[in-house]
Structure formats: structure tokens, C-alpha cells
XYZ file of C-alpha atoms in Angstrom:
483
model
C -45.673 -6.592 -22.609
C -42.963 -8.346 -20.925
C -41.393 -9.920 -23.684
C -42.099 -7.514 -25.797
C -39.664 -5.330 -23.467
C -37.282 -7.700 -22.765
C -36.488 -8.536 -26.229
C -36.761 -4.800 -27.086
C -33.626 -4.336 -24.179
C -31.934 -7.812 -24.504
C -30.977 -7.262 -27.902
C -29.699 -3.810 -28.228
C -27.405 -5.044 -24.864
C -26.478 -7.710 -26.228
C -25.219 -6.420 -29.734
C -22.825 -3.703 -27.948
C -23.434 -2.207 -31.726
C -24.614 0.600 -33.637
C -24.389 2.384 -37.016
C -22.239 5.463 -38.018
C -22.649 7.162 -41.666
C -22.438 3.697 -43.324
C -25.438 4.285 -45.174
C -27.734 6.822 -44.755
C -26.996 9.512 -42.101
C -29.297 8.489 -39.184
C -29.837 11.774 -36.872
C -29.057 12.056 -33.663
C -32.415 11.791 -30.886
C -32.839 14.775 -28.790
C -35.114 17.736 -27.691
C -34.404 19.998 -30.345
C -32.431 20.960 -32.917
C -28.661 20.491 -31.707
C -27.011 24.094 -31.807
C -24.350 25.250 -33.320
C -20.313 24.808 -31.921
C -19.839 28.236 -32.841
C -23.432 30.037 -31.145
C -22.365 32.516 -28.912
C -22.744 31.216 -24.949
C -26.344 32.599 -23.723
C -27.440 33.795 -20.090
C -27.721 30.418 -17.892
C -31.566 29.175 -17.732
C -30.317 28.024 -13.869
C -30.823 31.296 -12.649
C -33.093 31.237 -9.947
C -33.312 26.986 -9.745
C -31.137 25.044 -6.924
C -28.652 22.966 -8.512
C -27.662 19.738 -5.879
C -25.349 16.765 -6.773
C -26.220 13.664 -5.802
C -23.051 10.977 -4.960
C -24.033 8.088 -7.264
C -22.400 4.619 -7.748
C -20.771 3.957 -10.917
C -22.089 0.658 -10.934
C -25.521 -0.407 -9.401
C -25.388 -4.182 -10.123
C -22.192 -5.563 -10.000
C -19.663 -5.796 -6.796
C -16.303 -5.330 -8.576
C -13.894 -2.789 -6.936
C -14.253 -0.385 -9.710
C -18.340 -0.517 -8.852
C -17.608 1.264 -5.551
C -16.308 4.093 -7.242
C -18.267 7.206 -7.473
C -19.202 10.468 -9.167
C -21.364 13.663 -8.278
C -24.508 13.019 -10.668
C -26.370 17.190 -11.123
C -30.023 17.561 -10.537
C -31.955 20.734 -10.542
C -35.011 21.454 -8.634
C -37.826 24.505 -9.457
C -39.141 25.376 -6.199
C -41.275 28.212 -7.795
C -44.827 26.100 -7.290
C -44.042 23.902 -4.788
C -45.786 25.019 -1.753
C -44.263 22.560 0.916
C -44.901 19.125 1.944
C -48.545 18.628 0.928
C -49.940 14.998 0.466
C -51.376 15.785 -2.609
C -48.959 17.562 -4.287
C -46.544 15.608 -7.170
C -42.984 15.320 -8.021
C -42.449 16.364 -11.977
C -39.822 14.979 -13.004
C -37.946 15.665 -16.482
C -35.327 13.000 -17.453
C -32.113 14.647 -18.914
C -31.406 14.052 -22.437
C -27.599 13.232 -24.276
C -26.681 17.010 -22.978
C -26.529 19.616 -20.307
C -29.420 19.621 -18.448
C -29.620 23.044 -18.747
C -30.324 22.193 -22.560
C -33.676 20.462 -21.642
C -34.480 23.093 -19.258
C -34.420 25.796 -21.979
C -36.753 23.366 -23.614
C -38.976 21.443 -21.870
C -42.355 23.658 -20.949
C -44.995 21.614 -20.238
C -43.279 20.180 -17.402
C -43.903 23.619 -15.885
C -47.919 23.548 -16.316
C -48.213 21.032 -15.019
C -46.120 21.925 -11.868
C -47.977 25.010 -12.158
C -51.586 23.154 -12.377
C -50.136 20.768 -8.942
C -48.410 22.989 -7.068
C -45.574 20.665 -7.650
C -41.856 20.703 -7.010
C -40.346 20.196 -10.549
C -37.416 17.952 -10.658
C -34.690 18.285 -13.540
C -32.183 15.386 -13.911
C -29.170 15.294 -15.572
C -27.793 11.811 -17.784
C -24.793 10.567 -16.655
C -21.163 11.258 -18.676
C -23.791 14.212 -19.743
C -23.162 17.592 -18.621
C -21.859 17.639 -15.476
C -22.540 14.305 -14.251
C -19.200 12.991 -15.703
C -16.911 10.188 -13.984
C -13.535 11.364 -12.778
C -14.267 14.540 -14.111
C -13.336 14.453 -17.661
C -15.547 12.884 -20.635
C -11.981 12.280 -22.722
C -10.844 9.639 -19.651
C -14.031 8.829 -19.536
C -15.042 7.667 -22.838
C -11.509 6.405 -23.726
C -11.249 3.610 -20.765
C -12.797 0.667 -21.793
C -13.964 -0.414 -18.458
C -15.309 3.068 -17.423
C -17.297 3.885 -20.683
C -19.257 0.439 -19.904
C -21.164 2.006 -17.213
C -22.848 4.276 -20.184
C -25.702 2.269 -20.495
C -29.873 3.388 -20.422
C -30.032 0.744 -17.463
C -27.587 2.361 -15.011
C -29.131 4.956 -16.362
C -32.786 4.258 -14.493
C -30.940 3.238 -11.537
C -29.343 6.356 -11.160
C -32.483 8.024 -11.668
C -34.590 5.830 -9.450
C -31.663 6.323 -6.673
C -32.002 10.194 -7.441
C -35.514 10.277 -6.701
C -35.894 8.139 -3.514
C -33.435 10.525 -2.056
C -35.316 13.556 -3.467
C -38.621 12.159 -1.188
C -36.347 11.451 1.955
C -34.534 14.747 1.940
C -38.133 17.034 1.421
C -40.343 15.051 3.647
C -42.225 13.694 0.456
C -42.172 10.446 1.234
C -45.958 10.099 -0.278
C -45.616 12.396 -3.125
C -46.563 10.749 -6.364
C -43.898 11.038 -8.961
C -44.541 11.724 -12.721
C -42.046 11.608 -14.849
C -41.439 12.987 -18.578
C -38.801 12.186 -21.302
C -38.412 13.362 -24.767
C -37.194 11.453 -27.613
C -34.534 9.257 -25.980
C -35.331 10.451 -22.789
C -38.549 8.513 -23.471
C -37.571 5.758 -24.982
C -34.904 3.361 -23.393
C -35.098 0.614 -20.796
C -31.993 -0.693 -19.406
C -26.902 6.784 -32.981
C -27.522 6.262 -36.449
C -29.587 9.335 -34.733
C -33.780 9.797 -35.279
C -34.554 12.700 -32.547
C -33.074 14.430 -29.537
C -34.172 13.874 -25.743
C -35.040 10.778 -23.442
C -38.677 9.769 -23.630
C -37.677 5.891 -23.741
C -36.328 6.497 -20.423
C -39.822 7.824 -18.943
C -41.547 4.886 -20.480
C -39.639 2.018 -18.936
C -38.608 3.533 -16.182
C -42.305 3.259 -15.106
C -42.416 -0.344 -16.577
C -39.193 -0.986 -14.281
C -39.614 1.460 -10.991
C -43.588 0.953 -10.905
C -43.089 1.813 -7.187
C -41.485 5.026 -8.041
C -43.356 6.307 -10.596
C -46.798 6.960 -10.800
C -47.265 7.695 -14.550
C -44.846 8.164 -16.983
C -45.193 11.168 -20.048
C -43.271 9.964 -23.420
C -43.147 12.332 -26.191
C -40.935 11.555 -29.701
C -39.679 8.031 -28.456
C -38.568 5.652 -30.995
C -39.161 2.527 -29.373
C -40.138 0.618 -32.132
C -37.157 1.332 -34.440
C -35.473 -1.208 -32.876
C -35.365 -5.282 -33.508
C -36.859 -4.638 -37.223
C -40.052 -3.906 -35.996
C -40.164 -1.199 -37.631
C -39.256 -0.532 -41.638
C -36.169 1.049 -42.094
C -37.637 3.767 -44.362
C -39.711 4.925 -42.169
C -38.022 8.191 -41.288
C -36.339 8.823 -44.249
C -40.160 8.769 -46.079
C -41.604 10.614 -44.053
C -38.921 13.661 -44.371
C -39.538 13.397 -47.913
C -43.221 13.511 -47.637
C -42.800 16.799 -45.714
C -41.029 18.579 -48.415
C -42.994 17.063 -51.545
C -45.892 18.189 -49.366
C -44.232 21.937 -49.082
C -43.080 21.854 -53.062
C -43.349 19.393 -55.542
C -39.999 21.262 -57.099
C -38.231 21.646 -54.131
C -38.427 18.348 -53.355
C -37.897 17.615 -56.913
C -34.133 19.721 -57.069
C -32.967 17.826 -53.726
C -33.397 14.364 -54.853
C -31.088 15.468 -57.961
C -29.091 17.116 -56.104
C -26.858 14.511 -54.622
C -25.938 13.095 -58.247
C -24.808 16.498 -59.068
C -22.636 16.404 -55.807
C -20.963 13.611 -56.770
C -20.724 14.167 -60.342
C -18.770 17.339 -59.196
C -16.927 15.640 -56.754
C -15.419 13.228 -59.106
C -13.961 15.697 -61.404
C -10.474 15.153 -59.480
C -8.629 17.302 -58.196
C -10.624 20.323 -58.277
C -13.884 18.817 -57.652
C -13.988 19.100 -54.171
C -12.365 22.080 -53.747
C -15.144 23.680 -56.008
C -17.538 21.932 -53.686
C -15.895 23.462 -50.531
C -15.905 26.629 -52.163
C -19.861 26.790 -53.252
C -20.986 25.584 -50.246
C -18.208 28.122 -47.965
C -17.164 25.261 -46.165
C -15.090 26.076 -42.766
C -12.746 23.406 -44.145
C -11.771 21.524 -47.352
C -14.303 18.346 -48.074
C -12.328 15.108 -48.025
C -15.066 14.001 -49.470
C -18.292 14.019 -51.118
C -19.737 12.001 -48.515
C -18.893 15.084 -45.598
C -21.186 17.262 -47.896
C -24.208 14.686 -48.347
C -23.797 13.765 -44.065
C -24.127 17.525 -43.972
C -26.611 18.416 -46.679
C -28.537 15.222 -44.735
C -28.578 17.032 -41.385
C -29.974 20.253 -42.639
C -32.690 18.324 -44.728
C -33.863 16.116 -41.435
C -33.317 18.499 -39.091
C -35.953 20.424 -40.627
C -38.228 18.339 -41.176
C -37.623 16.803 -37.498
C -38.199 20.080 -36.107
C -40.588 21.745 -38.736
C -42.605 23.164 -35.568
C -45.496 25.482 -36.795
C -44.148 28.797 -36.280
C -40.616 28.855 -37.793
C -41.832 26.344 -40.310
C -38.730 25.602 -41.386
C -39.179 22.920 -44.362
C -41.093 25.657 -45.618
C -38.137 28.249 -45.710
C -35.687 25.805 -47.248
C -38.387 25.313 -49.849
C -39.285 29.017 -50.625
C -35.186 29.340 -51.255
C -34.735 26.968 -53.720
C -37.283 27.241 -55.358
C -36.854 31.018 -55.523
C -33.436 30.229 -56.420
C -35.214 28.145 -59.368
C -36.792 31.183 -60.992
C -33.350 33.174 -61.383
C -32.429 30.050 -63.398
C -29.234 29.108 -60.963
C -27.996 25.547 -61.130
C -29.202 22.530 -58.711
C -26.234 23.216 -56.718
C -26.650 26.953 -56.263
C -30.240 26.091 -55.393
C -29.186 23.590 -52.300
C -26.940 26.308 -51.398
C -29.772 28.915 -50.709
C -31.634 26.500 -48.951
C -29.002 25.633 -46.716
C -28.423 29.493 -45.936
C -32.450 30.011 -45.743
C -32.137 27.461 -42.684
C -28.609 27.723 -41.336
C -28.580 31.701 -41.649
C -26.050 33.873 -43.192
C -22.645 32.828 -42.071
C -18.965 33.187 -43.183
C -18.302 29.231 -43.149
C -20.199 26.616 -42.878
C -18.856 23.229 -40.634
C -20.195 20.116 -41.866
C -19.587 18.561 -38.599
C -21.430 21.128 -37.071
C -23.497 18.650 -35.365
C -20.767 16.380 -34.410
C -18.932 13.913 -36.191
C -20.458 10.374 -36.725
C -18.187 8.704 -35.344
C -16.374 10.636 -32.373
C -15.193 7.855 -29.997
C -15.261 10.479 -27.336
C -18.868 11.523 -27.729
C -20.685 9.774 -25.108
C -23.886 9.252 -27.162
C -22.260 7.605 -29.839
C -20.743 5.002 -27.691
C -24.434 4.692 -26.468
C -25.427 4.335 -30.095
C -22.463 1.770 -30.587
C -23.795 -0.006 -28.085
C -27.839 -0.173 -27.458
C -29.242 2.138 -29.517
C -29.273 0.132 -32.839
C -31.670 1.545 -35.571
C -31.934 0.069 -38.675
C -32.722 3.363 -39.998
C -31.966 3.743 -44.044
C -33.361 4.224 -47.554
C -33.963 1.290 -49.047
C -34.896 2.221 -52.758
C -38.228 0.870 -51.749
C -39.890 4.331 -51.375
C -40.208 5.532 -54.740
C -41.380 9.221 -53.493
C -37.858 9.400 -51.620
C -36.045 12.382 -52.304
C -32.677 10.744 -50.961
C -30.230 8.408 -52.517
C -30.647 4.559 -51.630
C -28.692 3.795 -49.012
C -29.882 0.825 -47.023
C -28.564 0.063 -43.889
C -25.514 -1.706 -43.762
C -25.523 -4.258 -40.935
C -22.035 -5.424 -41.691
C -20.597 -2.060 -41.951
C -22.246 -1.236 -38.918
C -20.109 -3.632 -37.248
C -16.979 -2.798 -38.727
C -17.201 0.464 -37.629
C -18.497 -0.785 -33.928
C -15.398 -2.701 -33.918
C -12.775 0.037 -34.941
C -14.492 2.567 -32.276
C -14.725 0.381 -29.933
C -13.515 -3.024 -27.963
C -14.681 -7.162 -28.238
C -16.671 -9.762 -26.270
C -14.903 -13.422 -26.176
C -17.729 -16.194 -25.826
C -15.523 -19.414 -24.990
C -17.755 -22.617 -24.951
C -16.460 -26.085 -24.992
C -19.280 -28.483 -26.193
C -19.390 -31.362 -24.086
C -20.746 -28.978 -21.758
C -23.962 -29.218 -21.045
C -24.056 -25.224 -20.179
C -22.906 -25.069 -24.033
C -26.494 -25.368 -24.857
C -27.384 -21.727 -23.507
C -24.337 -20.251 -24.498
C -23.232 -18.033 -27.407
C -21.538 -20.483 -30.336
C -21.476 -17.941 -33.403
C -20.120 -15.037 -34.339
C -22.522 -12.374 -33.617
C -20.306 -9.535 -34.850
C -16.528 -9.404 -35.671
C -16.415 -8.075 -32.115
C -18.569 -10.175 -30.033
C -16.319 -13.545 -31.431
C -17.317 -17.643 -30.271
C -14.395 -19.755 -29.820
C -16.133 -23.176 -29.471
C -14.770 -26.850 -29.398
C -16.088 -29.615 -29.921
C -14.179 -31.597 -26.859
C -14.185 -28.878 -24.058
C -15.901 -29.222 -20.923
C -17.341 -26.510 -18.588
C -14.760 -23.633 -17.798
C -11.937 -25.842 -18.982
C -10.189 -23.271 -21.411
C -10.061 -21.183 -17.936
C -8.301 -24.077 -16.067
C -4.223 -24.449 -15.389
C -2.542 -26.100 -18.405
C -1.188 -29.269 -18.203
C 1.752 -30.665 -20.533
C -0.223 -33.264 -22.012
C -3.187 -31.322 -23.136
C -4.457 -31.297 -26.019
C -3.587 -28.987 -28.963
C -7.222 -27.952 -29.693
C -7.320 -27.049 -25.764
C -3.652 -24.969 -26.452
C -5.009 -23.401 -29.691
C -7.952 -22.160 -27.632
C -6.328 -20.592 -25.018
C -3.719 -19.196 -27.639
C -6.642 -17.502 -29.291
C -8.420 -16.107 -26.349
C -5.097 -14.948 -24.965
C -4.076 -13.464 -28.594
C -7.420 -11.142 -28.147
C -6.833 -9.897 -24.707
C -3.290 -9.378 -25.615
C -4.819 -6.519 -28.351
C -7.301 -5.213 -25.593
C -4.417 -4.519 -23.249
C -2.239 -3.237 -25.570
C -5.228 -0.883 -26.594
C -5.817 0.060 -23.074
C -2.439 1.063 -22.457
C -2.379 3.299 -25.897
C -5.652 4.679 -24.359
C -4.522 5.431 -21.154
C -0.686 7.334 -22.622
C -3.087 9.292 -24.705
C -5.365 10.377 -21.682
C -2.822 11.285 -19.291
């Protein structure tokens, strides 16, 4: 189980990558189905809860100035069960997801039978940069300084949380309370984009793998833990949203796998190809592209099928539209349209970004997907039964678009040094860059320059200096653009 775990957390770390819409469209993890930008705001599911904020380190393992720093971190507590300090009575505790925690709130029930069942206090925490648990108060400064986004990782992430709760026993006079925690989807999965579910069930999982002391047991629903490190196929998602719909209509499923040809056969018919696009589909804005239809034709398509729960059955509805659609003889394309109003509703416009652009340097989750959360999700062709174009997943366009989102790691190794032998000598992405030579020692490229050195050891130094030069100049861009 160890390795198993560390390699599972090592990796993703390590890679500081993750895919955009290179391919095809991975969805986003979460709770539920992400809402629209434009739904009208609702009454606040705080009402009645206590809302606290907790004064959490920015950094829990490193003792660089900046790691002193610090930033009010929400939790929410349910007092409705709780009936006091009682030996025998838990802690619930639901891990917030890449949201408001009010979002998982709204959501998560069972948490609340079983603080019903206990007599429990039920514990709601919120992610940081999530919500309202963001550093220096803004998400744009945030997410656009290089050395503060860093600290958006799933393992400050548990340390926050394990901080969180240790101070939740102390302050109630729980000090021998057992905690249980829950996560869904992400909040269940990580230790320490692409985009497969909503939530944070990897986090319950390994938090009780690494807090053992905190947690008692650990509830993960919808985590994709195994996605990661190819241990997993990639088509695994993508087959198994196409078995939902051949399942629900042979023809349905049937007039979306031709669909996307159609799109682009229309597309192509320059200049008005897109427009008619924009114009079928009541677009809120003019398609640049076929490929800002098919992300959003994607979404609608997995988003059912992700969250065909039994009563809305919504695979179903998109189905019974096109296929009704069918019988009045309308084209493929009119077809897609109905089912995309059967499961979107009736609106004036629809926003193909509606659930956030793929690759939104300011959205905190897809930094997090940039940089742990690396699925090799895609359609390989392999699945003949898929009712989506092949597109496999594209590990080198995954790191071209890692790179132009986001900064580079310099591994310097000279080797003569013995150290060399652990240390990173490749390429592992055009961002994470090896300088190597074959003559250095340990640390020398760091050392003062002397005028007889050699010009391998002034070419290296050149070329690590040549990189920070673009990181500060990009830093400085960043930080005229956030003030």
C-alpha cells in the first residue's frame, strides 16, 4: 500500500502537469453538476450553521519567509445533533470540494444521517484558494504569483485540514471524539483537470492513510484514484458514457457519434460556417471554432451521463429529444440541438464556456490539474462502441499547454558528482528542463565564477540564468497586471 501511494503522489508532484482540451475534453471532478454562470443567486444553505475561520499557514513544511504568511481558511459547523461533549459521540467531517463550501453543503446528505444516527457535531471544511479560504484575499493575485499559487497543492491541502481539526477537538472539549471523515470525487481522492467528476473523496482516503491519528475511518465516494500513473486505460470514461446512451437508444447514440463530422463539415465551409454553427446552436457568442462547440457539446454529453442520477434521468431526456427530433425528419444537427435544450433547458443563448474555460490560468483547479491531477483520460479509437471522435491523449500537448499556463523547474547536475546519480538528467517536460555536464561537480554551477573557468561551466550558468531571466520578467508582467 505504501508504494502503491507514494508512487500514486510522487508522480503527479513531480510532473507539475496536466491536460487542457488537447484531446478529448476531460471533465472537471466535483459533487455535482457545475451550475450555470448565469443561475440566478439562491437563499444561502448557511442559514442556521456557525461559520468560523481558522488562521492557517500558507506553508506547513517549509521555513521560508513567505511560509509565515497567513490566511483565514472557512469552516462550518452543524450543531443541530450534537448534544455536547459526549465520549461517544463523532466528529463528521465533509472535506470541501474545488468550490464554495456552501456548494457541498447543498449537496452532501448523508453526512447528515449519519450525524443524525451519532448525535454528532458535523464539520464542513472549505479547500483552500476555494471559496473563501483565499490568500491575500483575491484568487486573481492569487493564482497569478508564481510563488503563491505553489501552495495549491492536495498536500497542504491535508495539512490544513488535519490543523483544522485538532483545533476543532481543543476548542469543544472533544479531545476523544473519533473523527470520520467523507470526500466526494476529488474530495476523496488526493494525497499530498482534464476533469472526470466533481468533489474531494481522494482527500478522505489519504488523509486517513496520512493522519491515521486523526481520523478514525475515512468515507470515499466517486474518487478517481486509479486514473492516474496509467493504471488505468484511458478510455475508460469516455466508454462508459457511451455505454450509457447506447444503453438508453441505440439511435440516439447512433446520431451523436455522427454528429461531430457534421460539425466540422459545417465548420469548414469558411466564412459562414461557423457563424451558421453559432446561430443553430444560439450561441451567447460567435464560435472561433469548431472545437468550442465539440468542448461544449462534450460537457453536456458527460455531464449527463456523470450525473444520470435515477430521478431526473437525464441521459434519458437527451435521448427522448433526439430521437423525437428523428421522427420529424430534422437533420443530425437540429437533432443535437434538441438534446442540448432537453438537458440545458430553454434559454436565449447558450455559453459554451459555461462550465469554465479549459484553460483559465486564474481558475484555481486548473492550476491543480496543471499540476497533480494528471489523467490520461481520452478516446483512443480502441473502443469501437464509442460514440465520440478519437482523440487520444496527447502527452506532449499536455505539456505545451502546462508550459504556456504556467512556469519551469531547472534541474542543474554536474556529473562527476556523485549526488548526480539521484538527480534529474532528462528532460521531463519542456518545463521541468536538465542542464547536465559531463565535468561539473556538486553545486558548482551555484559557486562564484572565476576568470579561468571553463566555457562549459559559463555556458551553464548562461543557460540557467537565461531561464530565470524569463521567470522574472514574467513575474513582473504578472504582478503590473494584478495591481
Amino acid at each position: 500500500m505504501d508504494s502503491i501511494l507514494s508512487q500514486s503522489i510522487v508522480l503527479p508532484l513531480l510532473l507539475l502537469l496536466a491536460s487542457s482540451y488537447a484531446s478529448a475534453h476531460i471533465p472537471r471532478l466535483g459533487v455535482q453538476r457545475r451550475a450555470s454562470r448565469n443561475k440566478p443567486q439562491q437563499a444561502s444553505t448557511l442559514d442556521g450553521l456557525a461559520t468560523f475561520y481558522y488562521k492557517q499557514p500558507l506553508d506547513h513544511f517549509n521555513y521560508q519567509p513567505q511560509s509565515y504568511d497567513t490566511f483565514d481558511q472557512r469552516y462550518v459547523i452543524d450543531f443541530k445533533y450534537w448534544q455536547g461533549v459526549n465520549l461517544n459521540a463523532p466528529i463528521i467531517v465533509g472535506f470541501g470540494s474545488e468550490g464554495d463550501v456552501e456548494d457541498d453543503i447543498s449537496f452532501l446528505d448523508f453526512p447528515i444521517r449519519i450525524a443524525s444516527r451519532y448525535k454528532a457535531m458535523l464539520v464542513y471544511l472549505e479547500h483552500r484558494f476555494y471559496g473563501n479560504s483565499v490568500p491575500f484575499g483575491s484568487i486573481e493575485k492569487a493564482m497569478k504569483n508564481a510563488s503563491v499559487r505553489g501552495y495549491l497543492n492536495s498536500a497542504q491541502a491535508l495539512a490544513d485540514y488535519a490543523e483544522m481539526l485538532l483545533h476543532i477537538k481543543k476548542m469543544f472539549a472533544s479531545q476523544t471524539s473519533p473523527i470520520i471523515v467523507i470526500g466526494a470525487s476529488y474530495g476523496g481522492i488526493f494525497h499530498d483537470h482534464n476533469r472526470v467528476c466533481h468533489g474531494y473523496t481522494v482527500l478522505a482516503s489519504w488523509f486517513r492513510l496520512k493522519y491515521p491519528h486523526i481520523a478514525l475511518g475515512a468515507l470515499a465516494s466517486s474518487a478517481p484514484i486509479l486514473y492516474f500513473d496509467n493504471i488505468t486505460p484511458q478510455d475508460g470514461y469516455y466508454s462508459i458514457v457511451s455505454k450509457s446512451f447506447k444503453e438508453t437508444s441505440q439511435t440516439c447514440h447512433e446520431t451523436i457519434r455522427r454528429s461531430w463530422a457534421e460539425v466540422d463539415r459545417i465548420a469548414n465551409n469558411k466564412p459562414e460556417g461557423l457563424m451558421i454553427l453559432s446561430k443553430r446552436f444560439k450561441t451567447c457568442e460567435k464560435l472561433n471554432g469548431s472545437d468550442e462547440l465539440k468542448y461544449y457539446l462534450d460537457h453536456v454529453f458527460t455531464s449527463a451521463a456523470q450525473y444520470n442520477n435515477p430521478h431526473e434521468k437525464p441521459v434519458r431526456g437527451i435521448c427522448a429529444a433526439i430521437d423525437e427530433a428523428a421522427r420529424k425528419n430534422s437533420d443530425v444537427i437540429e437533432q443535437v440541438v434538441a438534446g442540448v435544450i432537453a438537458f440545458m433547458g430553454e434559454r436565449d443563448c447558450y455559453d459554451v464556456f459555461e462550465s469554465g474555460h479549459p484553460d483559465n490560468p486564474i481558475d484555481p483547479f486548473t492550476w491543480q490539474e496543471y499540476s497533480e491531477i494528471v489523467m490520461p483520460i481520452g478516446v483512443s479509437g480502441k473502443d469501437k462502441d464509442s460514440m465520440f471522435p478519437t482523440a487520444p491523449f496527447d502527452f506532449n500537448k499536455f505539456k505545451k499547454d502546462c508550459k504556456a499556463l504556467y512556469g519551469v523547474i531547472i534541474f542543474s547536475n554536474g556529473l562527476k558528482d556523485p549526488y548526480s546519480s539521484g538527480g534529474v538528467l532528462h528532460n521531463i517536460s519542456e518545463s521541468i528542463v536538465a542542464i547536465s555536464t559531463a565535468e561539473g561537480s556538486h553545486c558548482l554551477d551555484l559557486q562564484e565564477g572565476m576568470e579561468d573557468d571553463p566555457e562549459w561551466l559559463i555556458s551553464q550558468r548562461k543557460a540557467e540564468m537565461d531561464i530565470i531571466d524569463a521567470w522574472i520578467s514574467k513575474y513582473y508582467v504578472d504582478l503590473l497586471q494584478s495591481n
